mmCIF file of C-alpha atoms in Angstrom:
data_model
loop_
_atom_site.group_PDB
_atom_site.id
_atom_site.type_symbol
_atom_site.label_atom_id
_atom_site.label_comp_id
_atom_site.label_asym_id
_atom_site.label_seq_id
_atom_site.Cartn_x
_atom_site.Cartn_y
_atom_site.Cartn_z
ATOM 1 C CA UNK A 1 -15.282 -42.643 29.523
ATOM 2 C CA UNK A 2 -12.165 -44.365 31.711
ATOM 3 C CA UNK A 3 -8.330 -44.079 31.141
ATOM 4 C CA UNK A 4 -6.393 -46.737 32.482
ATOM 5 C CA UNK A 5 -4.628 -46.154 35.641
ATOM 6 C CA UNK A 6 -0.661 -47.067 35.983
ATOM 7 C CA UNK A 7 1.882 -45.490 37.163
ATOM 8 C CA UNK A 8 4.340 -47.972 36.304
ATOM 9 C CA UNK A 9 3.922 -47.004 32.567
ATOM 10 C CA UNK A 10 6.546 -46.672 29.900
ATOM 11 C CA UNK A 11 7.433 -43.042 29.243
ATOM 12 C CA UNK A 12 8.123 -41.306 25.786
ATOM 13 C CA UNK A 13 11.270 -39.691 25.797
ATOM 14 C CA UNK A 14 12.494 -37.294 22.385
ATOM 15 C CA UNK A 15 16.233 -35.771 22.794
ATOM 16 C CA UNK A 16 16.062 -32.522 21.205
ATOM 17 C CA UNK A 17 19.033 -32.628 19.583
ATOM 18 C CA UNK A 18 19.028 -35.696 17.056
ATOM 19 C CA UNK A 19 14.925 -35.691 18.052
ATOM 20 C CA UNK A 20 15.328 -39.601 18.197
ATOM 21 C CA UNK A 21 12.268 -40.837 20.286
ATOM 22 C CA UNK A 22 11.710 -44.120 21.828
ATOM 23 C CA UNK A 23 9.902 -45.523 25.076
ATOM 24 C CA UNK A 24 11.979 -46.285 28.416
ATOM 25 C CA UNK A 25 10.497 -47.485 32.288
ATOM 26 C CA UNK A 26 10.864 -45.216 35.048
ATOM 27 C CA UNK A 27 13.954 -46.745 36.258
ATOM 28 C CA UNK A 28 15.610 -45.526 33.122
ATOM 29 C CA UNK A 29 14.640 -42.264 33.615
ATOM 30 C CA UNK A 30 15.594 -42.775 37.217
ATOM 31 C CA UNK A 31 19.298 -43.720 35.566
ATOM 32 C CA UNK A 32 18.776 -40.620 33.278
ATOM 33 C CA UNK A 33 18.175 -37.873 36.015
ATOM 34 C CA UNK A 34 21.674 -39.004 37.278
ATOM 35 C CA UNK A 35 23.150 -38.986 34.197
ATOM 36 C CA UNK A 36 23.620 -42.337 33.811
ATOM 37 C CA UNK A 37 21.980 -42.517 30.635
ATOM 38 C CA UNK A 38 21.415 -41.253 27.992
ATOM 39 C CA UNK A 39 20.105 -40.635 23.934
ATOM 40 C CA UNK A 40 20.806 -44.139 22.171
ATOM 41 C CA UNK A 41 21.688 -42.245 19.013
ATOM 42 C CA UNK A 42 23.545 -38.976 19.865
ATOM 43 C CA UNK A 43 24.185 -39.734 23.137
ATOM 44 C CA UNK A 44 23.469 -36.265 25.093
ATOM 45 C CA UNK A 45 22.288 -36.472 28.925
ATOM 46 C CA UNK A 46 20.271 -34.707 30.745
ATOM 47 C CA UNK A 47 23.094 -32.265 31.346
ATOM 48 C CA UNK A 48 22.501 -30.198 28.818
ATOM 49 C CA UNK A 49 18.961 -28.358 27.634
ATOM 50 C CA UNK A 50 18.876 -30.834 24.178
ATOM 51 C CA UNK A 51 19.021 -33.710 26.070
ATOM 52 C CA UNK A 52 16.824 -35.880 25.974
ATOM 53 C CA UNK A 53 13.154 -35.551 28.252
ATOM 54 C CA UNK A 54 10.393 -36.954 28.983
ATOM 55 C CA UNK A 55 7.196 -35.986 26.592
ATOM 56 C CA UNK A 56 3.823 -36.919 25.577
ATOM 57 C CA UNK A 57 2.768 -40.521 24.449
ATOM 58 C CA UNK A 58 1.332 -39.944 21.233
ATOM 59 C CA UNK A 59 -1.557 -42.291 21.879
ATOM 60 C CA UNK A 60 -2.620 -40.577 25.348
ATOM 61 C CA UNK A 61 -6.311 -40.176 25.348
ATOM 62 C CA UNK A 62 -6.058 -36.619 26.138
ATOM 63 C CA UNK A 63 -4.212 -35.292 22.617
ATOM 64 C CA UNK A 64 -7.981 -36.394 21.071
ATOM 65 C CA UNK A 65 -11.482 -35.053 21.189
ATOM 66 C CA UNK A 66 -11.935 -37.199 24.315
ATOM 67 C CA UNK A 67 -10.294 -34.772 26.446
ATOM 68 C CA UNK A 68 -13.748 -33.171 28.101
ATOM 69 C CA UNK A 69 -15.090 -36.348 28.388
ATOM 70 C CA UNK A 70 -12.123 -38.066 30.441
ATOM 71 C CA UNK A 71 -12.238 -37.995 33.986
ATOM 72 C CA UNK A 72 -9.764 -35.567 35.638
ATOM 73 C CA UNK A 73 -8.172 -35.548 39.202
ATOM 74 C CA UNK A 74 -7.205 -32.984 41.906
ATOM 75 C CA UNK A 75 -5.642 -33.193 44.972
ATOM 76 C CA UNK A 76 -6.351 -30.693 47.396
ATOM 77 C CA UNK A 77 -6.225 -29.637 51.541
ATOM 78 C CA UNK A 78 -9.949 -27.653 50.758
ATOM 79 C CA UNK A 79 -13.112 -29.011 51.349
ATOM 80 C CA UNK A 80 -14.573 -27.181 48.501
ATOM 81 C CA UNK A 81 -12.077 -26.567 45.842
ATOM 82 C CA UNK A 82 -12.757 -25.342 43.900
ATOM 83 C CA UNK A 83 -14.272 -22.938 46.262
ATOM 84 C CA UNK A 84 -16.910 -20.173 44.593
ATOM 85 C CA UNK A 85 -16.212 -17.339 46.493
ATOM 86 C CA UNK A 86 -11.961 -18.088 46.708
ATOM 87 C CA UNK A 87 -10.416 -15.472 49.243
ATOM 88 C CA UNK A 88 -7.210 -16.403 50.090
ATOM 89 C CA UNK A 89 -6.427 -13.269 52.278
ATOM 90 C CA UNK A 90 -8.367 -15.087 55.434
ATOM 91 C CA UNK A 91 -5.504 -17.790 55.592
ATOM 92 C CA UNK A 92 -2.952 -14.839 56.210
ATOM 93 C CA UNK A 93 -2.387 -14.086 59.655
ATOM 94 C CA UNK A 94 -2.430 -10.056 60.990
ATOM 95 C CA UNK A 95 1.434 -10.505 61.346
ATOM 96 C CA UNK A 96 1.447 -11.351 57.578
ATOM 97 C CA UNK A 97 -0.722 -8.503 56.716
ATOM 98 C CA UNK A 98 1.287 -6.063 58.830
ATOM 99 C CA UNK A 99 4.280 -7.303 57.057
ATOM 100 C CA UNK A 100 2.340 -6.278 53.194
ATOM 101 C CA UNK A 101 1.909 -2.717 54.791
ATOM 102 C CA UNK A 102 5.278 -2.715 56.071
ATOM 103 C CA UNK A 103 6.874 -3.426 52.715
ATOM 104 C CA UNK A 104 4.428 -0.945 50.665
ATOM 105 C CA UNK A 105 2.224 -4.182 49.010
ATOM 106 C CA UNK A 106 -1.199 -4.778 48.849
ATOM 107 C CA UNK A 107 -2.863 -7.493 50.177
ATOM 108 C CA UNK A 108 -6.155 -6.698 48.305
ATOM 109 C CA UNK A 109 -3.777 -6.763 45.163
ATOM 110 C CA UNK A 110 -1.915 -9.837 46.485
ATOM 111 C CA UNK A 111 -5.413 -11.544 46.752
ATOM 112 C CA UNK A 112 -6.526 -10.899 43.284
ATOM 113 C CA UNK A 113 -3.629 -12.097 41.983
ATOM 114 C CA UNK A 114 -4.231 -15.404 43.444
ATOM 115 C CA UNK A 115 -7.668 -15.270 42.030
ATOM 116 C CA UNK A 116 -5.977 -14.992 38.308
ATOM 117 C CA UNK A 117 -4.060 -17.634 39.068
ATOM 118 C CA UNK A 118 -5.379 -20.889 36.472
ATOM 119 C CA UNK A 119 -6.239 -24.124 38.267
ATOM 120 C CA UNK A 120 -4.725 -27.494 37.660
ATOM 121 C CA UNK A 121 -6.197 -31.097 37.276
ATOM 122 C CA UNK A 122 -4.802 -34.057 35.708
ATOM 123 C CA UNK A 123 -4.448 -37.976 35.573
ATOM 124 C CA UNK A 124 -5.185 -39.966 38.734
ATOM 125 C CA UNK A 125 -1.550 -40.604 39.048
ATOM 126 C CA UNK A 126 -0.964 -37.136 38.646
ATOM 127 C CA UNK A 127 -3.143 -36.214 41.668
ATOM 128 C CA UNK A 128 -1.241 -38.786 44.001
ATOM 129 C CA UNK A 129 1.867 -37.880 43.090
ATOM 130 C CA UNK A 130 1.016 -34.090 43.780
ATOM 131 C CA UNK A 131 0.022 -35.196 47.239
ATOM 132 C CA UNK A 132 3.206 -37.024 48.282
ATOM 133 C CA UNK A 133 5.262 -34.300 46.754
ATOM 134 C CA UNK A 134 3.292 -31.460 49.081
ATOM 135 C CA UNK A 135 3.275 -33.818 52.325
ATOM 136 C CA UNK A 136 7.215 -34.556 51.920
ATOM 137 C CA UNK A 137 8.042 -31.550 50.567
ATOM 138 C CA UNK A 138 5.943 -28.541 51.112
ATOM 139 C CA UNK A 139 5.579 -28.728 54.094
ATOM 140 C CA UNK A 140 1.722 -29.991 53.802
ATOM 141 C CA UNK A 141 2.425 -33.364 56.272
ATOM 142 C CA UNK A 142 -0.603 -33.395 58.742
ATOM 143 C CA UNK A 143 -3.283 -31.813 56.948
ATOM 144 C CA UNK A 144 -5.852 -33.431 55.567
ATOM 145 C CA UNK A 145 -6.414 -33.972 52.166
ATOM 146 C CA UNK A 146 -9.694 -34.542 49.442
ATOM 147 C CA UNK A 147 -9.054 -36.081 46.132
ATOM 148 C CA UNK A 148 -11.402 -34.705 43.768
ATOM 149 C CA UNK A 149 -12.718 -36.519 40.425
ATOM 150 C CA UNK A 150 -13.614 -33.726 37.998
ATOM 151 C CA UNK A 151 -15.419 -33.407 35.090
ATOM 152 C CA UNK A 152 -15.520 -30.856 32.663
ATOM 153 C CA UNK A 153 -18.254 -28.740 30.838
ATOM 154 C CA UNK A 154 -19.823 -30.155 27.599
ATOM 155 C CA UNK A 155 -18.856 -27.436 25.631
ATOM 156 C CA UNK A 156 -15.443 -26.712 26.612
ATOM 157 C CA UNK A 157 -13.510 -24.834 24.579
ATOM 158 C CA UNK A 158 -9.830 -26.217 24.482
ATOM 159 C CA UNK A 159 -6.275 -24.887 23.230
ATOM 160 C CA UNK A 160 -5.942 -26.881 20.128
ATOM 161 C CA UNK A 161 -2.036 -28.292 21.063
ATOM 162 C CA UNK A 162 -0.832 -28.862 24.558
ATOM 163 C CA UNK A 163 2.307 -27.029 25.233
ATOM 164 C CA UNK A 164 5.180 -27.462 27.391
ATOM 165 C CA UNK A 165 4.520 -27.410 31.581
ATOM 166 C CA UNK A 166 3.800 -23.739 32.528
ATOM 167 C CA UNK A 167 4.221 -23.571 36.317
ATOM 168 C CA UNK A 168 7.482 -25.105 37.857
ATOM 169 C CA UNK A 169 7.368 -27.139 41.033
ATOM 170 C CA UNK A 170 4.023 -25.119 42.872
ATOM 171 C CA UNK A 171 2.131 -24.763 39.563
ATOM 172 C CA UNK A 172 1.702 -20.652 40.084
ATOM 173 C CA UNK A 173 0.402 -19.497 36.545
ATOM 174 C CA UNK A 174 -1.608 -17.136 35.331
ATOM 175 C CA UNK A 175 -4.994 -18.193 33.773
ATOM 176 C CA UNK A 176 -4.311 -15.411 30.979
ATOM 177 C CA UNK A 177 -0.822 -16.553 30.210
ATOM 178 C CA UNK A 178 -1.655 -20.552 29.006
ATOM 179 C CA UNK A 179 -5.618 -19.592 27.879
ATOM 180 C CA UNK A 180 -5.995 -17.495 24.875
ATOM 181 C CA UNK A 181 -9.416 -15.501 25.068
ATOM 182 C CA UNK A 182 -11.883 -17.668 23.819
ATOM 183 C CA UNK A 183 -10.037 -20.476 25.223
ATOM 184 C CA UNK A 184 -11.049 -22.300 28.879
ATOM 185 C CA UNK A 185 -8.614 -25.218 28.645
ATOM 186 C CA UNK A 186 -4.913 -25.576 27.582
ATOM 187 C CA UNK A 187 -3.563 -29.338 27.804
ATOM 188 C CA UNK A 188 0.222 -29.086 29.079
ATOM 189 C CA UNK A 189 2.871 -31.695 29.420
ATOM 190 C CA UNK A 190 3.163 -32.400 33.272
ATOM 191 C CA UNK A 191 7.305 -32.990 33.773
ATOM 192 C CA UNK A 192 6.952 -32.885 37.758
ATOM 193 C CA UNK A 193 3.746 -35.207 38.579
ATOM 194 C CA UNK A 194 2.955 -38.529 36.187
ATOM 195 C CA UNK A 195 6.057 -37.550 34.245
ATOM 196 C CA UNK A 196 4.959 -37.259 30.158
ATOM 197 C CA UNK A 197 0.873 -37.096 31.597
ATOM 198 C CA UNK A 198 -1.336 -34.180 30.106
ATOM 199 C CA UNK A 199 -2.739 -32.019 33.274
ATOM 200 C CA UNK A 200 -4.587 -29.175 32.249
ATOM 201 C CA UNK A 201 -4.519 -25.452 33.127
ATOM 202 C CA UNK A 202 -8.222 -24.043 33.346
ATOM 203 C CA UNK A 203 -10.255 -21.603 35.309
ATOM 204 C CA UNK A 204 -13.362 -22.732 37.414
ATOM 205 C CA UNK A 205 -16.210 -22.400 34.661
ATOM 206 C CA UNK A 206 -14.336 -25.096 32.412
ATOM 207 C CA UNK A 207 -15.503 -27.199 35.581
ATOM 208 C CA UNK A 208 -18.735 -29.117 35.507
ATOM 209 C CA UNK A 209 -18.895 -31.432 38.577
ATOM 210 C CA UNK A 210 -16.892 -32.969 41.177
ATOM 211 C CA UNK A 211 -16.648 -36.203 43.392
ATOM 212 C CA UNK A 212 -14.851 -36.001 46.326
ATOM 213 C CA UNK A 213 -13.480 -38.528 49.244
ATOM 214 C CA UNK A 214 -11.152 -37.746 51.813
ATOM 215 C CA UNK A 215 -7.484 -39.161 52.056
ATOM 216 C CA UNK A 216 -6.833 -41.747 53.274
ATOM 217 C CA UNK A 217 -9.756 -44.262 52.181
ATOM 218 C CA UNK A 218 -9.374 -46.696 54.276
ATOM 219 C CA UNK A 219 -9.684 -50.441 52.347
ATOM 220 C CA UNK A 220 -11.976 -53.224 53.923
ATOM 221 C CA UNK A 221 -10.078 -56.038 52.561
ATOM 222 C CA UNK A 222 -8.563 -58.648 54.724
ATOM 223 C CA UNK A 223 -4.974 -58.386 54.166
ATOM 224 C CA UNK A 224 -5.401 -54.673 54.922
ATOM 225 C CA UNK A 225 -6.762 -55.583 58.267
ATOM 226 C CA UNK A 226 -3.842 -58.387 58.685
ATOM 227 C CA UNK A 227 -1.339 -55.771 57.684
ATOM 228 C CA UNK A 228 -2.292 -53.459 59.884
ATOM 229 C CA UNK A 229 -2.942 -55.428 63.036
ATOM 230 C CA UNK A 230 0.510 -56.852 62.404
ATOM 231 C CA UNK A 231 1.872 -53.694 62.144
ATOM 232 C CA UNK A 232 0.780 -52.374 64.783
ATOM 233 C CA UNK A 233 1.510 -55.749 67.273
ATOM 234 C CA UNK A 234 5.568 -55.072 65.787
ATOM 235 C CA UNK A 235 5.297 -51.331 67.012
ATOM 236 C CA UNK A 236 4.088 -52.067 70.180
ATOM 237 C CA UNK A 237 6.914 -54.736 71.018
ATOM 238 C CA UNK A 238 9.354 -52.775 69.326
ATOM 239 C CA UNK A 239 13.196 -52.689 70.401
ATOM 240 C CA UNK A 240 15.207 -50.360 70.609
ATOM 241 C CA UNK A 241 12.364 -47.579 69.282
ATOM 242 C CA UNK A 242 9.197 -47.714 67.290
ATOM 243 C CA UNK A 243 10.237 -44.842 65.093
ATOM 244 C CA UNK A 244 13.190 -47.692 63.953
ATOM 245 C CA UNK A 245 10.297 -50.488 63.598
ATOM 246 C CA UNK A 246 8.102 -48.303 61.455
ATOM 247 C CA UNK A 247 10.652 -47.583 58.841
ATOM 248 C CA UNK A 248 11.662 -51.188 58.734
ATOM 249 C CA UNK A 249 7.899 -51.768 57.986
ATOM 250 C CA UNK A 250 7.764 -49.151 55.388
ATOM 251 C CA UNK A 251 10.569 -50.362 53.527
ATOM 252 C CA UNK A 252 9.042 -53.195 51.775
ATOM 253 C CA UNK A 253 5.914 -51.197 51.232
ATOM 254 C CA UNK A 254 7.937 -48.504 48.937
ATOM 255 C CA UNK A 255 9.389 -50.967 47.457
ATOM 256 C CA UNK A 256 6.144 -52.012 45.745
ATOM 257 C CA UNK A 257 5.651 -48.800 44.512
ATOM 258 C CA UNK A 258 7.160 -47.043 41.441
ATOM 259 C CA UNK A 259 10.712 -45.660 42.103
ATOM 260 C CA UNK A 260 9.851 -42.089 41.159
ATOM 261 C CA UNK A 261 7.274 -42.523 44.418
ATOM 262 C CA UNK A 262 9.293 -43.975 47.044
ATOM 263 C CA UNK A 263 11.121 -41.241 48.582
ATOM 264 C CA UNK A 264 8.191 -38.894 48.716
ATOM 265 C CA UNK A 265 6.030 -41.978 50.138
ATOM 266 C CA UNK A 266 8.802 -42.553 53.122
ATOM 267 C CA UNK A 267 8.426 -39.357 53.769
ATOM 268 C CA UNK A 268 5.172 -38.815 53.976
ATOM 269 C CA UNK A 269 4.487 -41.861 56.775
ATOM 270 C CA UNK A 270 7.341 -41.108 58.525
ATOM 271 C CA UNK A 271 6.403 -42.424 61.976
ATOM 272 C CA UNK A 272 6.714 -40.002 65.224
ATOM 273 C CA UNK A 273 6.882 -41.182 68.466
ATOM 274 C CA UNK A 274 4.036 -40.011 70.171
ATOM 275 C CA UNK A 275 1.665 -41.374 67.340
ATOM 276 C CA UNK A 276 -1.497 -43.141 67.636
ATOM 277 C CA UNK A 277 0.089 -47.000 66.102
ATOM 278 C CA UNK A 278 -3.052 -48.196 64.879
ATOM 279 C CA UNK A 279 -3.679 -44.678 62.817
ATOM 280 C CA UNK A 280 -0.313 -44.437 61.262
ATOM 281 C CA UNK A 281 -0.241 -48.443 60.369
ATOM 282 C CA UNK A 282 -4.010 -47.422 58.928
ATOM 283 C CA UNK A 283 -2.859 -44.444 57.129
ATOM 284 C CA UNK A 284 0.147 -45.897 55.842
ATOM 285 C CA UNK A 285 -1.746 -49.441 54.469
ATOM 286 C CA UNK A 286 -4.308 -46.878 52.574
ATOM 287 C CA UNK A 287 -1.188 -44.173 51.230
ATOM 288 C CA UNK A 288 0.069 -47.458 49.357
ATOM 289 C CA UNK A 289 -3.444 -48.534 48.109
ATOM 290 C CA UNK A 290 -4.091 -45.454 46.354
ATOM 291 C CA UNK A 291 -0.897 -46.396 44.258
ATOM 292 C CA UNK A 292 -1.274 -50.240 44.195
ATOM 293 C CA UNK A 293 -5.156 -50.831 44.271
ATOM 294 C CA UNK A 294 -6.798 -47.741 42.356
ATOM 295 C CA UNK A 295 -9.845 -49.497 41.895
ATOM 296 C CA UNK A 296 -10.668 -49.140 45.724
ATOM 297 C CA UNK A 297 -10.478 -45.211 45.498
ATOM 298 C CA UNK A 298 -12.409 -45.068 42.182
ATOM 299 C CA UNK A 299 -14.946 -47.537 44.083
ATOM 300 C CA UNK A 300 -15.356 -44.912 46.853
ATOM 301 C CA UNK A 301 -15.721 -42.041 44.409
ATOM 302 C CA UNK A 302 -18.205 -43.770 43.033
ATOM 303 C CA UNK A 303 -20.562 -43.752 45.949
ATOM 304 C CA UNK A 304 -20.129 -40.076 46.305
ATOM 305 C CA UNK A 305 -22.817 -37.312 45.705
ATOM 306 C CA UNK A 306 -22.296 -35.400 42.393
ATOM 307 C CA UNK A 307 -21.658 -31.562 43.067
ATOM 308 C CA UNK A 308 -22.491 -29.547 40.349
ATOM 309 C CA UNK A 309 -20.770 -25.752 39.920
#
């Protein structure tokens, strides 16, 4: 069972003072997070905590039984997430450890608590938008990444409402705090990633299988090859730098995509000047696919081998 992929979507919005709700695009909302707009009946902005914000479509696959049979998506910088034996103390360098010691912490105790810490998959759009928010703004530009396709056990036991989004900006929650004992799923309303999406908060046994590919898949279409070979011909003559070319070539690409993408998108193919041309123009062409041709990445998860946990 598919969902339809598009980020372009309308949203659901309810103001929680008059509770009025009603649909608006994404450059509303853009509007709205400047307060620029706001609640057609009351008229509250964002300003305040009643204002209006974005929530749940009440037709969105995920509110129904359907849920463990949709297909869910990750992004991730691991080759195996989610990993069996997860021990996050062998990223830390021996300065960070000394520093643990030195301030009377644990980084045994540390570790576990990043064990009991729930993980978090949601739409496809979801997944993307995670990725451009980590590359731009975490820091994560450089690294590779895997998107995952994820399926969940047949007998998943989930929280029977979704509740509001747990984890701020990073996600850092608990598995305890959002599943109940008995419980191995809780649906919540994602406001950072796919605004209004359901993600959902789960520990690794809710997991069945997963597909993975790594980012960027590279498209085999002719006007990708066209784009890119022009790109890179405009770099190579370029006047006064290439850095200046590449963000005049990037321009017209964001502007294809969603506004709620673009500045994370910039940032993340921001061009340096020692960089291989043809791999950023490559790169770059496939960062935009993933947004405007979906059916190419879905295609390549396709051919991938099942792993089962």
């Amino acid at each position: 069972m598919d969902r339809p992929i598009d980020f372009s979507r309308p949203r659901w919005m309810l103001c929680g003072r008059c509770t009025r709700q009603w649909m608006v695009d994404l450059d509303w909302i853009d509007r709205w997070e400047q307060s620029r707009e706001s609640c057609p009946d009351c008229g509250v902005t964002c300003e305040t905590e009643t204002g209006p914000r974005v929530t749940v479509a009440p037709d969105d696959p995920a509110l129904r039984n359907a849920a463990e049979r949709l297909p869910w998506f990750h992004t991730s910088t691991h080759p195996d997430w989610p990993a069996e034996h997860f021990a996050p103390e062998e990223s830390l360098s021996a300065a960070t450890k000394e520093m643990f010691e030195q301030n009377g912490s644990s980084v045994a105790s540390w570790a576990e608590r990043q064990r009991a810490k729930a993980l978090h998959i949601g739409t496809y759009e979801a997944a993307v938008h995670n990725m451009l928010r980590r590359i731009s703004d975490q820091g994560d530009r450089g690294k590779q990444f895997y998107l995952y396709r994820v399926r969940l056990t047949a007998d998943i036991t989930l929280r029977d409402s979704w509740i509001a989004d747990p984890g701020g900006l990073v996600g850092d929650v608990p598995l305890t705090d959002v599943c109940p004992p008995g419980v191995l799923a809780t649906r919540y309303r994602n406001d950072h990633e796919d605004p209004g999406g359901l993600s959902l908060a789960l520990g690794r046994s809710a997991i069945a299988s997963t597909q993975r590919i790594s980012i960027p898949e590279a498209a085999d279409r002719e006007c990708d090859h066209l784009w890119v070979q022009t790109a890179v011909a405009e770099l190579e003559n370029a006047v006064p730098t290439r850095r200046a070319k590449a963000h005049d070539l990037v321009v017209p690409l964001a502007q294809q995509l969603p506004v709620n993408l673009r500045r994370q998108f910039s940032a993340a193919v921001a061009f340096d000047e020692d960089q291989d041309t043809e791999e950023w123009a490559t790169y770059t062409n496939a960062l935009v696919n993933m947004v405007t041709a979906p059916e190419l990445i879905l295609a390549a998860l396709d051919q991938q081998p099942i792993r089962c946990l």
